[in-house]
Short mmCIF file of C-alpha atoms in Angstrom, two decimals:
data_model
loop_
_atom_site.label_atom_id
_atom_site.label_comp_id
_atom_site.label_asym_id
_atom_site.label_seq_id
_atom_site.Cartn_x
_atom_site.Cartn_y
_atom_site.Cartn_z
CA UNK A 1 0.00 0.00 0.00
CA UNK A 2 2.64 2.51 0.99
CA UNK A 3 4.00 1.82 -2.39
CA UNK A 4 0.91 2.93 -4.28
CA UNK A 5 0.73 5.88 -1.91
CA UNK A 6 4.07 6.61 -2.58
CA UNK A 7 3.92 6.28 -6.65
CA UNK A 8 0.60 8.39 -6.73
CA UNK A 9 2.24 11.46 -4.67
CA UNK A 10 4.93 11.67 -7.28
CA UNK A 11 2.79 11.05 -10.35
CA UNK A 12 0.98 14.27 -8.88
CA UNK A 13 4.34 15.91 -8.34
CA UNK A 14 4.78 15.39 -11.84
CA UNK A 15 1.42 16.72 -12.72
CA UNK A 16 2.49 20.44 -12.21
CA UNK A 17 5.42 20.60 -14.46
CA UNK A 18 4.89 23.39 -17.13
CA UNK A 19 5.99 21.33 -20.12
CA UNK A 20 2.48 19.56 -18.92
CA UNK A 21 0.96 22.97 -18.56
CA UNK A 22 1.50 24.30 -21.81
CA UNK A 23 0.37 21.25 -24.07
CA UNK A 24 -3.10 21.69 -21.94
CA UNK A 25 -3.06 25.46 -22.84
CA UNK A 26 -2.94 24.84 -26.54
CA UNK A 27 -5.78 22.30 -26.26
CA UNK A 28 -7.88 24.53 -24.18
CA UNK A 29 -6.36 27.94 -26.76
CA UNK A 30 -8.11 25.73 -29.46
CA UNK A 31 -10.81 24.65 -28.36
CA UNK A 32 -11.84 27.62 -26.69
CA UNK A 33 -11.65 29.21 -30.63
CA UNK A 34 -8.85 31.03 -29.70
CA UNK A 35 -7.35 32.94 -32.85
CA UNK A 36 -3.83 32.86 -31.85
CA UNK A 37 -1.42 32.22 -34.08
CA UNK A 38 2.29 30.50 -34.09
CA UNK A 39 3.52 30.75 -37.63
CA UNK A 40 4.74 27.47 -39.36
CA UNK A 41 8.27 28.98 -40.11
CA UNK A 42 8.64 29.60 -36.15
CA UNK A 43 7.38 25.45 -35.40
CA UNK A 44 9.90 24.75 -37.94
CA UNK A 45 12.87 26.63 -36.57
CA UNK A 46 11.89 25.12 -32.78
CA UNK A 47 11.81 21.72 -33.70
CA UNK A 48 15.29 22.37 -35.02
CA UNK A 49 16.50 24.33 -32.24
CA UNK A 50 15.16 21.25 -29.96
CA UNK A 51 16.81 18.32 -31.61
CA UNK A 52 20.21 20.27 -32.35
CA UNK A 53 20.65 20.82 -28.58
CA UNK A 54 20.10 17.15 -27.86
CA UNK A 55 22.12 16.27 -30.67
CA UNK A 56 25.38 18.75 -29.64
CA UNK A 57 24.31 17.58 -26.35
CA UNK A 58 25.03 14.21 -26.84
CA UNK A 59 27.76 14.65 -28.90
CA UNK A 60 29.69 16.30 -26.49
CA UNK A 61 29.21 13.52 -24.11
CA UNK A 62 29.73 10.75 -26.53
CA UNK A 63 33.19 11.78 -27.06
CA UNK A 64 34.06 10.42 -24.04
CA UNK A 65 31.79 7.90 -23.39
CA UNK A 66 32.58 4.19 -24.14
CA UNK A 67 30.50 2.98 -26.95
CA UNK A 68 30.23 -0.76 -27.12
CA UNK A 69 27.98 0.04 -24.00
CA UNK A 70 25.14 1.21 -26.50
CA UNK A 71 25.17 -1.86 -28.11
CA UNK A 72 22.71 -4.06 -26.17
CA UNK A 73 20.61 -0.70 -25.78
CA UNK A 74 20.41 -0.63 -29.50
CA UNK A 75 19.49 -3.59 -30.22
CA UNK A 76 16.72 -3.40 -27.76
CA UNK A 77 15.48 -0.10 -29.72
CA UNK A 78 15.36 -1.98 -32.89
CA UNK A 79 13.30 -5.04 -31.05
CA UNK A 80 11.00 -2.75 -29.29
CA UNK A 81 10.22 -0.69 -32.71
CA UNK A 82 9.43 -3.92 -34.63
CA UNK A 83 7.10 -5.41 -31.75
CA UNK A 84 5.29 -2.51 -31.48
CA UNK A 85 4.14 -2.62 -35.18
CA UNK A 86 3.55 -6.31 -34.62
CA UNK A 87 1.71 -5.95 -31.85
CA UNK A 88 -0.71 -3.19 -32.91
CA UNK A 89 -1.53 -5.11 -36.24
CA UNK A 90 -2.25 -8.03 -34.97
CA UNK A 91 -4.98 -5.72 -32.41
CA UNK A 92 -6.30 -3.89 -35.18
CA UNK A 93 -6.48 -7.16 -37.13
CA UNK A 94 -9.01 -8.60 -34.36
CA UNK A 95 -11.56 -5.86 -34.64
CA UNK A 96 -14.62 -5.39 -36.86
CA UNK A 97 -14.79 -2.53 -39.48
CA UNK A 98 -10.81 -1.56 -39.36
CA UNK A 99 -9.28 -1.90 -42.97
CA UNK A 100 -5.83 -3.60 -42.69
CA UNK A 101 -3.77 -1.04 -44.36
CA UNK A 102 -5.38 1.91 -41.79
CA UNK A 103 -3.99 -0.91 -38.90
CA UNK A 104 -1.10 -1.07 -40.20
CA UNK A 105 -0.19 2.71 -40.43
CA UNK A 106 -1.45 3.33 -37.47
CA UNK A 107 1.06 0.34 -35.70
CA UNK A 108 4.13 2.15 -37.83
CA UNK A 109 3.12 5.05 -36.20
CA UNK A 110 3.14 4.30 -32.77
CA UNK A 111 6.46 1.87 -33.47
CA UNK A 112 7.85 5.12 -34.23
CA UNK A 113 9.49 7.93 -31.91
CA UNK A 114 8.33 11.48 -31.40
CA UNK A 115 10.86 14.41 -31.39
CA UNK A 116 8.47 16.41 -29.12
CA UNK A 117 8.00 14.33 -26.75
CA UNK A 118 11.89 12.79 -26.33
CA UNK A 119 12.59 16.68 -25.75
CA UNK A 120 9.81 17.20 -22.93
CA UNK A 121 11.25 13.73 -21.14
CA UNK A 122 14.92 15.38 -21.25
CA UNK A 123 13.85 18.39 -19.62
CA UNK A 124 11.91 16.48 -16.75
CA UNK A 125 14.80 14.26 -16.44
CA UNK A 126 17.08 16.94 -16.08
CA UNK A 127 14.49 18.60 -13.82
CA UNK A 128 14.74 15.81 -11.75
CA UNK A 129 18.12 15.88 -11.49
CA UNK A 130 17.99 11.72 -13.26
CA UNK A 131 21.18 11.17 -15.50
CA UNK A 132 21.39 9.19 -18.42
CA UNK A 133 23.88 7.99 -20.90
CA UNK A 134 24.80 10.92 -23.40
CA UNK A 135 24.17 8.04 -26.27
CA UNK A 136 20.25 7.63 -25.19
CA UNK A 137 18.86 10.35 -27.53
CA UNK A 138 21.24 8.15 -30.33
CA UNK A 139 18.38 5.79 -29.88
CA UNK A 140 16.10 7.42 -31.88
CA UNK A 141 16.65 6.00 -35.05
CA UNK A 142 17.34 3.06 -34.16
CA UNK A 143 13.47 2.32 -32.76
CA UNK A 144 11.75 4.99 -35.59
CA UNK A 145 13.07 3.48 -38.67
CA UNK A 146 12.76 -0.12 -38.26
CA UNK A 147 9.29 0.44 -37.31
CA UNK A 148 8.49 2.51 -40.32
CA UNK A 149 9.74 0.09 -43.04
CA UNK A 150 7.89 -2.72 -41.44
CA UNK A 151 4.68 -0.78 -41.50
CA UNK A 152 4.99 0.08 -45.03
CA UNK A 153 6.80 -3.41 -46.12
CA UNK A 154 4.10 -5.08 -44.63
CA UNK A 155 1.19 -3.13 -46.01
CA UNK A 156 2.76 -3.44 -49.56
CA UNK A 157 2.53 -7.01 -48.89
CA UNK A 158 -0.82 -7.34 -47.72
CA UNK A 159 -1.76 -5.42 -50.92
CA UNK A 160 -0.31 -7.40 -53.20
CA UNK A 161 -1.81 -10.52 -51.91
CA UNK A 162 -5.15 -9.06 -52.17
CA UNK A 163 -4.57 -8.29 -55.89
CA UNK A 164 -1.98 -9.67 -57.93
CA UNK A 165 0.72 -7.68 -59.80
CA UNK A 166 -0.21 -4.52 -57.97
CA UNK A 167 2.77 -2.03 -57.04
CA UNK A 168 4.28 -3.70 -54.80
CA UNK A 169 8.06 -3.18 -54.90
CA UNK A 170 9.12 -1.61 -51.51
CA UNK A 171 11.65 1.00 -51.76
CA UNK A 172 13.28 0.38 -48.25
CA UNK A 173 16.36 2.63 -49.12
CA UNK A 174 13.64 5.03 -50.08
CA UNK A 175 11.94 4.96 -46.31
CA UNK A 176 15.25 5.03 -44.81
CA UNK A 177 16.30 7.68 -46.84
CA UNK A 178 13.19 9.97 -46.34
CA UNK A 179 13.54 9.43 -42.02
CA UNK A 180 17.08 10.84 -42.22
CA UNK A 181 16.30 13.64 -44.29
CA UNK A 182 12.90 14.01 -42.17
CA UNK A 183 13.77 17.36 -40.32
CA UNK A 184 13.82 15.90 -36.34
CA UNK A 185 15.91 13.40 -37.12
CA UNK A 186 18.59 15.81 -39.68
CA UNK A 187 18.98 18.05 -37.37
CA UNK A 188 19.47 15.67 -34.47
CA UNK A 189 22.57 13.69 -35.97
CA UNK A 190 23.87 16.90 -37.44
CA UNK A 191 23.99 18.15 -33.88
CA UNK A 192 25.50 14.97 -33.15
CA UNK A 193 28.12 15.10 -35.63
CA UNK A 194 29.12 18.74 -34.46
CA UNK A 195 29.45 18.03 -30.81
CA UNK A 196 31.29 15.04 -31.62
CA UNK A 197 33.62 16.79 -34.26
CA UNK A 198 33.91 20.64 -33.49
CA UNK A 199 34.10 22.02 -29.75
CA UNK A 200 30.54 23.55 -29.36
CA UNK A 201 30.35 24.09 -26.05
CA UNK A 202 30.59 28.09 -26.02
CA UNK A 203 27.80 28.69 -27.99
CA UNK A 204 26.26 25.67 -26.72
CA UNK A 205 26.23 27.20 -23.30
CA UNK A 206 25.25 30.54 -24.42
CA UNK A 207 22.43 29.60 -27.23
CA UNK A 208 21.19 26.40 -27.13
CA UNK A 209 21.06 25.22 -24.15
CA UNK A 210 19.55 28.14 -22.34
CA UNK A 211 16.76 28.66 -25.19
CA UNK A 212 15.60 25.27 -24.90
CA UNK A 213 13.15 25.22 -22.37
CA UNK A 214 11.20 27.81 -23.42
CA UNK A 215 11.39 26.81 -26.88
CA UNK A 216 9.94 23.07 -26.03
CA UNK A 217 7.10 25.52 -24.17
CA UNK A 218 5.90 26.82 -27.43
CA UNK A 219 6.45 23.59 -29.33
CA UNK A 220 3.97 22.30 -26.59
CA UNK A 221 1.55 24.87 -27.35
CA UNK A 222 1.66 23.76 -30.64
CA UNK A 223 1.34 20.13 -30.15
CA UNK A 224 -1.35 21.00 -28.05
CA UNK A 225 -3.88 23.01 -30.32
CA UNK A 226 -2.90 20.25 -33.14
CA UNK A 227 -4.47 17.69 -30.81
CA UNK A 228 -7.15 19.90 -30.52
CA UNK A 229 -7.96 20.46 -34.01
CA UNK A 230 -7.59 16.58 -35.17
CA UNK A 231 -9.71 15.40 -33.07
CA UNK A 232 -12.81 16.21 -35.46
CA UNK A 233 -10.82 13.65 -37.91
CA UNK A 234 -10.14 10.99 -35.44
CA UNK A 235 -14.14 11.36 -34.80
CA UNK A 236 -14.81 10.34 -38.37
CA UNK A 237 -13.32 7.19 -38.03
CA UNK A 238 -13.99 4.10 -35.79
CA UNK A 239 -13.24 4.86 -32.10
CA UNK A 240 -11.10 1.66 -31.92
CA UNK A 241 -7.86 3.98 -33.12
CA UNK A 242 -9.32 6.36 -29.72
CA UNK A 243 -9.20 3.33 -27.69
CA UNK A 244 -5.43 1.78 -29.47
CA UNK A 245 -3.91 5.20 -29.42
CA UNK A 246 -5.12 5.58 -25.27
CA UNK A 247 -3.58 2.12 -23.89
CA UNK A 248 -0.77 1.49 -26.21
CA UNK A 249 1.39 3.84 -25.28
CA UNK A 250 1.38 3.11 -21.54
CA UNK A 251 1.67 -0.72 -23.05
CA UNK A 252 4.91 0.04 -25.19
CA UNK A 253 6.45 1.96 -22.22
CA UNK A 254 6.13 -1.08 -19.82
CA UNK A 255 7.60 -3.59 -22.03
CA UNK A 256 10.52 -1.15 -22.93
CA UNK A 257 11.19 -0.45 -19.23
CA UNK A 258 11.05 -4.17 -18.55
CA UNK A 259 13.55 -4.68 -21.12
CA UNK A 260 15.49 -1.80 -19.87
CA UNK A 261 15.54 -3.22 -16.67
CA UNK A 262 17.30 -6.92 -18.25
CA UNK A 263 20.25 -4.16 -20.10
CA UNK A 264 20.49 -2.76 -16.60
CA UNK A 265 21.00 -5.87 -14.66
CA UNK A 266 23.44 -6.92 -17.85
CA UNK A 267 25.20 -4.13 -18.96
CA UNK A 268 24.29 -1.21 -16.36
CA UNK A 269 22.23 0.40 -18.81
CA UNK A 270 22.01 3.66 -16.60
CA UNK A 271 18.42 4.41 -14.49
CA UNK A 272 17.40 7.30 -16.54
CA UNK A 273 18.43 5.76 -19.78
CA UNK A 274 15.34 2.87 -18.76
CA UNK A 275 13.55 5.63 -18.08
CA UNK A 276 14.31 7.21 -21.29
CA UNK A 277 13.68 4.60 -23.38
CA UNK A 278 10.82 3.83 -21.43
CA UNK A 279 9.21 7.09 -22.75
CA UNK A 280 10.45 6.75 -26.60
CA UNK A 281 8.93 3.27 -26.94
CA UNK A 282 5.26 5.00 -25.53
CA UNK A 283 5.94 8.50 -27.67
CA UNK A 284 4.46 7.70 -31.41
CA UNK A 285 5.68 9.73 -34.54
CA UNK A 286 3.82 12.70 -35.08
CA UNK A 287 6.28 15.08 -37.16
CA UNK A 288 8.10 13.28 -39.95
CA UNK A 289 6.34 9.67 -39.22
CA UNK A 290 3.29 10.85 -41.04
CA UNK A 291 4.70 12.19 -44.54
CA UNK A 292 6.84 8.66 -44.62
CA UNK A 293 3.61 6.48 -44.49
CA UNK A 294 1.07 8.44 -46.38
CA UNK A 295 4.13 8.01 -49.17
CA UNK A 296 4.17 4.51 -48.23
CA UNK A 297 1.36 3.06 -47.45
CA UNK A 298 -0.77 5.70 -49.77
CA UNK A 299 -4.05 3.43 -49.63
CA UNK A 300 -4.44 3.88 -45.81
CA UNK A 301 -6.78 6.88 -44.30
CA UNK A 302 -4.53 9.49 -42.96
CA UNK A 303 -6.95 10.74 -40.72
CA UNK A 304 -7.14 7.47 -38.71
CA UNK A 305 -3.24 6.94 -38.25
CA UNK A 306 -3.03 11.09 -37.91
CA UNK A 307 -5.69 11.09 -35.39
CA UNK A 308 -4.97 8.52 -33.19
CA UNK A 309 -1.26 9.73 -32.81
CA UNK A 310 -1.70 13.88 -32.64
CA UNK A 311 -4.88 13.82 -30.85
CA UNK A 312 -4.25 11.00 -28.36
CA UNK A 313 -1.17 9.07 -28.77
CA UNK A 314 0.95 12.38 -28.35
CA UNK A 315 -0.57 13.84 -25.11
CA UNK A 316 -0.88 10.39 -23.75
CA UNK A 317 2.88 10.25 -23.92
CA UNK A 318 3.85 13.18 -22.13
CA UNK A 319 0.91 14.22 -19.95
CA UNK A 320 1.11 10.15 -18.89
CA UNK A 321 3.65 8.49 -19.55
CA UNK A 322 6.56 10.59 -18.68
CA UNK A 323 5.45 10.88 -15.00
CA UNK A 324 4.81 7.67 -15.05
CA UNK A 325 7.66 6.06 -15.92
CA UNK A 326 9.74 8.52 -13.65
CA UNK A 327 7.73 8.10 -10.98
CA UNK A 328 8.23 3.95 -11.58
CA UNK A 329 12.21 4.34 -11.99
CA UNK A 330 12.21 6.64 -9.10
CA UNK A 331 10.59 3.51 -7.30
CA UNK A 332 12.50 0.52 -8.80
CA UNK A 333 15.84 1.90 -8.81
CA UNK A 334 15.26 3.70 -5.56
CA UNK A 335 16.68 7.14 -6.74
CA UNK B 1 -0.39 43.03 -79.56
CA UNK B 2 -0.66 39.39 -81.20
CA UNK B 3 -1.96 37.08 -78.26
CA UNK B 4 -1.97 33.15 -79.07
CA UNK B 5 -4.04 30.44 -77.65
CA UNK B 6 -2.95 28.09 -75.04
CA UNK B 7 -3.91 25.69 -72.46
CA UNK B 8 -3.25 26.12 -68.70
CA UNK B 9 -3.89 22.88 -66.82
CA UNK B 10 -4.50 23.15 -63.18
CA UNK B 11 -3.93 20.62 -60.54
CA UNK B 12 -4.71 21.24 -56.63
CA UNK B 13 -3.50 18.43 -54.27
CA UNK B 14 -1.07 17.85 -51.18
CA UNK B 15 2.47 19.35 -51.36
CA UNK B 16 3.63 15.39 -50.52
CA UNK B 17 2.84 14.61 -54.19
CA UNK B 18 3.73 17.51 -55.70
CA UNK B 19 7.34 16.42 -56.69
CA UNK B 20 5.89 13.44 -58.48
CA UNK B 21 3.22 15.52 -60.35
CA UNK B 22 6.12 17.93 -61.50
CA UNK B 23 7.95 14.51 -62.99
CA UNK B 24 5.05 13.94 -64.84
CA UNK B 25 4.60 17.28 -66.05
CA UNK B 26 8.23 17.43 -67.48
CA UNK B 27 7.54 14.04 -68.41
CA UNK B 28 4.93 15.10 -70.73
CA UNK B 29 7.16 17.81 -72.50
CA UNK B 30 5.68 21.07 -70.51
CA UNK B 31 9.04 23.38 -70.11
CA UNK B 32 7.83 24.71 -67.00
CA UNK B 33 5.25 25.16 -63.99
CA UNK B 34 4.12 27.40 -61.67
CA UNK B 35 3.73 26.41 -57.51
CA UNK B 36 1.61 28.48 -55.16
CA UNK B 37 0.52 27.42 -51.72
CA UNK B 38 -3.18 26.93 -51.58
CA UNK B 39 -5.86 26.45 -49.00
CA UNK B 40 -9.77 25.57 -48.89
CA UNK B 41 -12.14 22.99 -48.38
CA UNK B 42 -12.78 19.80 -50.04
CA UNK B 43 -14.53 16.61 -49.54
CA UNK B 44 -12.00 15.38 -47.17
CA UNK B 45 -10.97 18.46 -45.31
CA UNK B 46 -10.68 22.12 -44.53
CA UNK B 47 -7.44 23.08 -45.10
CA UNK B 48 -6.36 26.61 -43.48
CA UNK B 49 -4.74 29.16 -46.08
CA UNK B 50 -3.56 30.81 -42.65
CA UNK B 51 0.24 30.72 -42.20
CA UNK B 52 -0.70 29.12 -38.75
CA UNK B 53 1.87 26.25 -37.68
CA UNK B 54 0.59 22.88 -38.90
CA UNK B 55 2.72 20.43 -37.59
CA UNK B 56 2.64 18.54 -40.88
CA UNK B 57 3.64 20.97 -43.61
CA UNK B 58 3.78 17.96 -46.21
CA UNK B 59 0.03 17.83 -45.90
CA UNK B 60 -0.60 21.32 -47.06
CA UNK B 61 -1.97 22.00 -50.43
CA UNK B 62 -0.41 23.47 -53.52
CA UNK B 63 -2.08 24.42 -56.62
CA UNK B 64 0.30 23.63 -59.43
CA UNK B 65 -0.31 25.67 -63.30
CA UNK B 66 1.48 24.44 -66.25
CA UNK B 67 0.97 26.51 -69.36
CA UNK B 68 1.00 23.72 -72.82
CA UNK B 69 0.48 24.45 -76.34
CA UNK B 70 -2.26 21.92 -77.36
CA UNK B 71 -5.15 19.90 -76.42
CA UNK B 72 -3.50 16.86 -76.50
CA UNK B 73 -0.61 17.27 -73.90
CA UNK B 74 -2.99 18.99 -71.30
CA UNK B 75 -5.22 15.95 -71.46
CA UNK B 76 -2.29 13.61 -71.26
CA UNK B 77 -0.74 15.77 -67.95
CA UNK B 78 -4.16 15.52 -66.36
CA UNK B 79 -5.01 11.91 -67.08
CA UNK B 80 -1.38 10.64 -66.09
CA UNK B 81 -1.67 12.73 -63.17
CA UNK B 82 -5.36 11.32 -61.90
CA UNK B 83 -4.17 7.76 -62.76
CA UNK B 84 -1.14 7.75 -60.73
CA UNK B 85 -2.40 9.90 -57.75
CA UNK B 86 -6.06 10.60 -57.47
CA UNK B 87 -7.46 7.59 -56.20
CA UNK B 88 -5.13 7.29 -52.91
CA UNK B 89 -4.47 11.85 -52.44
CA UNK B 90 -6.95 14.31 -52.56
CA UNK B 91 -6.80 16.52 -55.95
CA UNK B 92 -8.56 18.14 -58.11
CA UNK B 93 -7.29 18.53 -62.02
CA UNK B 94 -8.81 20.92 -64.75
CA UNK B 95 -7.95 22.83 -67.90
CA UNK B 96 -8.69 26.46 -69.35
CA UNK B 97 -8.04 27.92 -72.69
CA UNK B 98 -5.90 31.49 -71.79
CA UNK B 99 -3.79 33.72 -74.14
CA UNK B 100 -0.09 34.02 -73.98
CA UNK B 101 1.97 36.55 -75.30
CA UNK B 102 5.30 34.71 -76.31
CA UNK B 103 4.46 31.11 -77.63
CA UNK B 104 7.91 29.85 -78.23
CA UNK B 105 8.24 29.88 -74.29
CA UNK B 106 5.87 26.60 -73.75
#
């Protein structure tokens, strides 16, 4: 009992952080008709700003840190990424009125890793004073991409069983190709590569890192009235995506923190790098995810996969997930 | 002032697609084409001309113009174009008859 007591003060604790705060705001700027705008050129230039500081970030760090270590981690990404999609097909597969290919796309989805909310877990972390290997944001890719070209391999499949001689080369170079020039993930191993390579760490201290919280606030607020305003589309279509995009995240998290937990005990996969991973496997792709599937998978509805990840999967992830998985490391690893 | 007859085809769909609707249009033998950013409703959506973030810019519309001497390449743009996209992306496709000044240009 004193456990559960103990969990659900610092779930609450975690409740009144601001990155929460401001994804609420937009939803309740939205739906309240509010007429405030962020321009698209300033989203852009945030999400870049966000990913380049975790990318110098970790390069910095990775210079001295001793690789082989990720190994094990990495492998675990790519495992978690391609159960994920598994998983969720096999759900949607189960339920009346879902067409396969809108299953499928929404499972890539999910498999894959959102920029927004890897950014709002760093800041808690660091809020929380919770360290984690400067490699964990490196995992990224290694969960996102695997995920997508299974989605899309898959769905190319299905389709050309259901009629022969359709399209159905996959370009996999093509998918891989379009998630590295995506713009989270670009900027992310370009900021890599420079904090590896170069010595950042003057302007690093002096731009990006200071900027950063207050630029993930207005990302927020733009995730937030997104969710907002998709929700109308995620109405159109059957509320099993509602229900999916709800549970699965807190799902995905569990099984990546219990396979966190085995790289701990083998490796010493650090606390907050469970943690961390924890909250990639539950975040679902909701900035360059999308364009990748609707390229690949162009017969499934983009309003159910779109939907279920802006409107719910998203705010799922951060307003439950990250407190919730800090709030269970805090408790299994006794920090 | 000697004005000469022309066809401008007109295609309105996502910005995701657009690349492969230019490759058609070059394809077809059009020299060049015209991109604007574009906004409205249609039978699957409202989308906002407002410069408001949307956290997916690749869903945005365009409305892409080609200007083609003759009939017969307008008609092939717009059927290779509906073929290839229309049945899995929102778009709409049609032609007008306009005058251009300088015909050797298209």
């Amino acid at each position: 009992m004193d456990f559960l007591i103990d969990f659900l003060m610092r779930l609450l604790v975690q409740f009144q952080s601001p990155t929460l705060g401001f994804l609420i705001g937009g939803m309740l700027l939205a739906a309240l008709g509010s007429k405030l705008q962020i321009p698209s050129a300033i989203y852009q230039f945030v999400v870049f700003m966000l990913l380049m500081k975790i990318g110098i970030q970790g390069g910095m760090e990775i210079r001295d840190a001793n690789l082989t270590d990720m190994f094990l981690p990495a492998i675990i990404s790519v495992l978690i990424g391609v159960v994920i999609v598994l998983a969720g097909i096999l759900f949607f597969s189960w339920l009346p009125g879902i067409r396969k290919e809108d299953g499928i796309a929404t499972a890539g989805l999910f498999g894959a890793v959102s920029a927004s909310t890897l950014a709002a877990a760093i800041v808690v972390l660091e809020e929380e004073t919770i360290t984690f290997e400067a490699w964990v944001p490196a995992l990224y890719p290694f969960m996102d991409i695997p995920a997508l070209i299974l989605a899309v391999v898959l769905a190319n499949i299905y389709q050309k069983k259901k009629k022969e001689g359709g399209n159905a080369k996959v370009n996999v170079w093509g998918i891989v190709k379009d998630s590295l020039q995506g713009s989270a993930l670009s900027a992310l191993i370009l900021g890599l590569a420079l904090g590896f390579v170069t010595q950042p760490e003057r302007i690093f201290e002096s731009f990006y890192d200071p900027l950063f919280r207050g630029f993930l606030s207005i990302l927020l607020l733009i995730m937030g009235m997104e969710a907002y305003t998709r929700l109308s589309e995620l109405r159109s279509v059957a509320h099993w995506y509602a229900i999916y995009a709800f549970f699965a995240p807190i799902l995905h998290g569990l099984m990546a923190f219990g396979l966190g937990y085995v790289a701990h005990e083998l490796v010493g996969f650090s606390p907050g790098g469970v943690i961390l991973l924890a909250i990639l496997a539950s975040s679902n792709s909701d900035i360059s995810g999308p364009p990748t599937l609707r390229g690949g998978i162009p017969t499934a509805n983009p309003s159910a996969y779109i939907g279920a990840s802006t409107s719910v999967g998203t705010p799922v992830a951060i307003a439950i997930c990250i407190p919730l998985y800090i709030a269970l490391g805090q408790i299994v690893f006794n920090l | 002032m000697t004005l000469h007859r022309a066809e401008k085809v007109i295609i309105i769909t996502e910005k995701l697609i657009s690349k492969g609707v230019c490759d058609i249009i070059e394809a077809c033998g059009a020299t060049g084409y015209t991109i604007v950013p574009a906004g409205g409703k249609g039978n699957r959506n409202i989308r906002p001309t407002s410069s408001r973030a949307s956290v997916i810019d690749d869903f945005a519309n365009v409305k892409i113009e080609v200007i083609v001497n003759g009939k017969e390449i307008a008609e092939k743009i717009m059927n290779e174009v509906a073929d290839q996209f229309f049945q899995n992306y929102p778009g709409i496709t049609y032609v007008e008859d306009v005058e251009i000044l300088r015909p050797k240009k298209f």
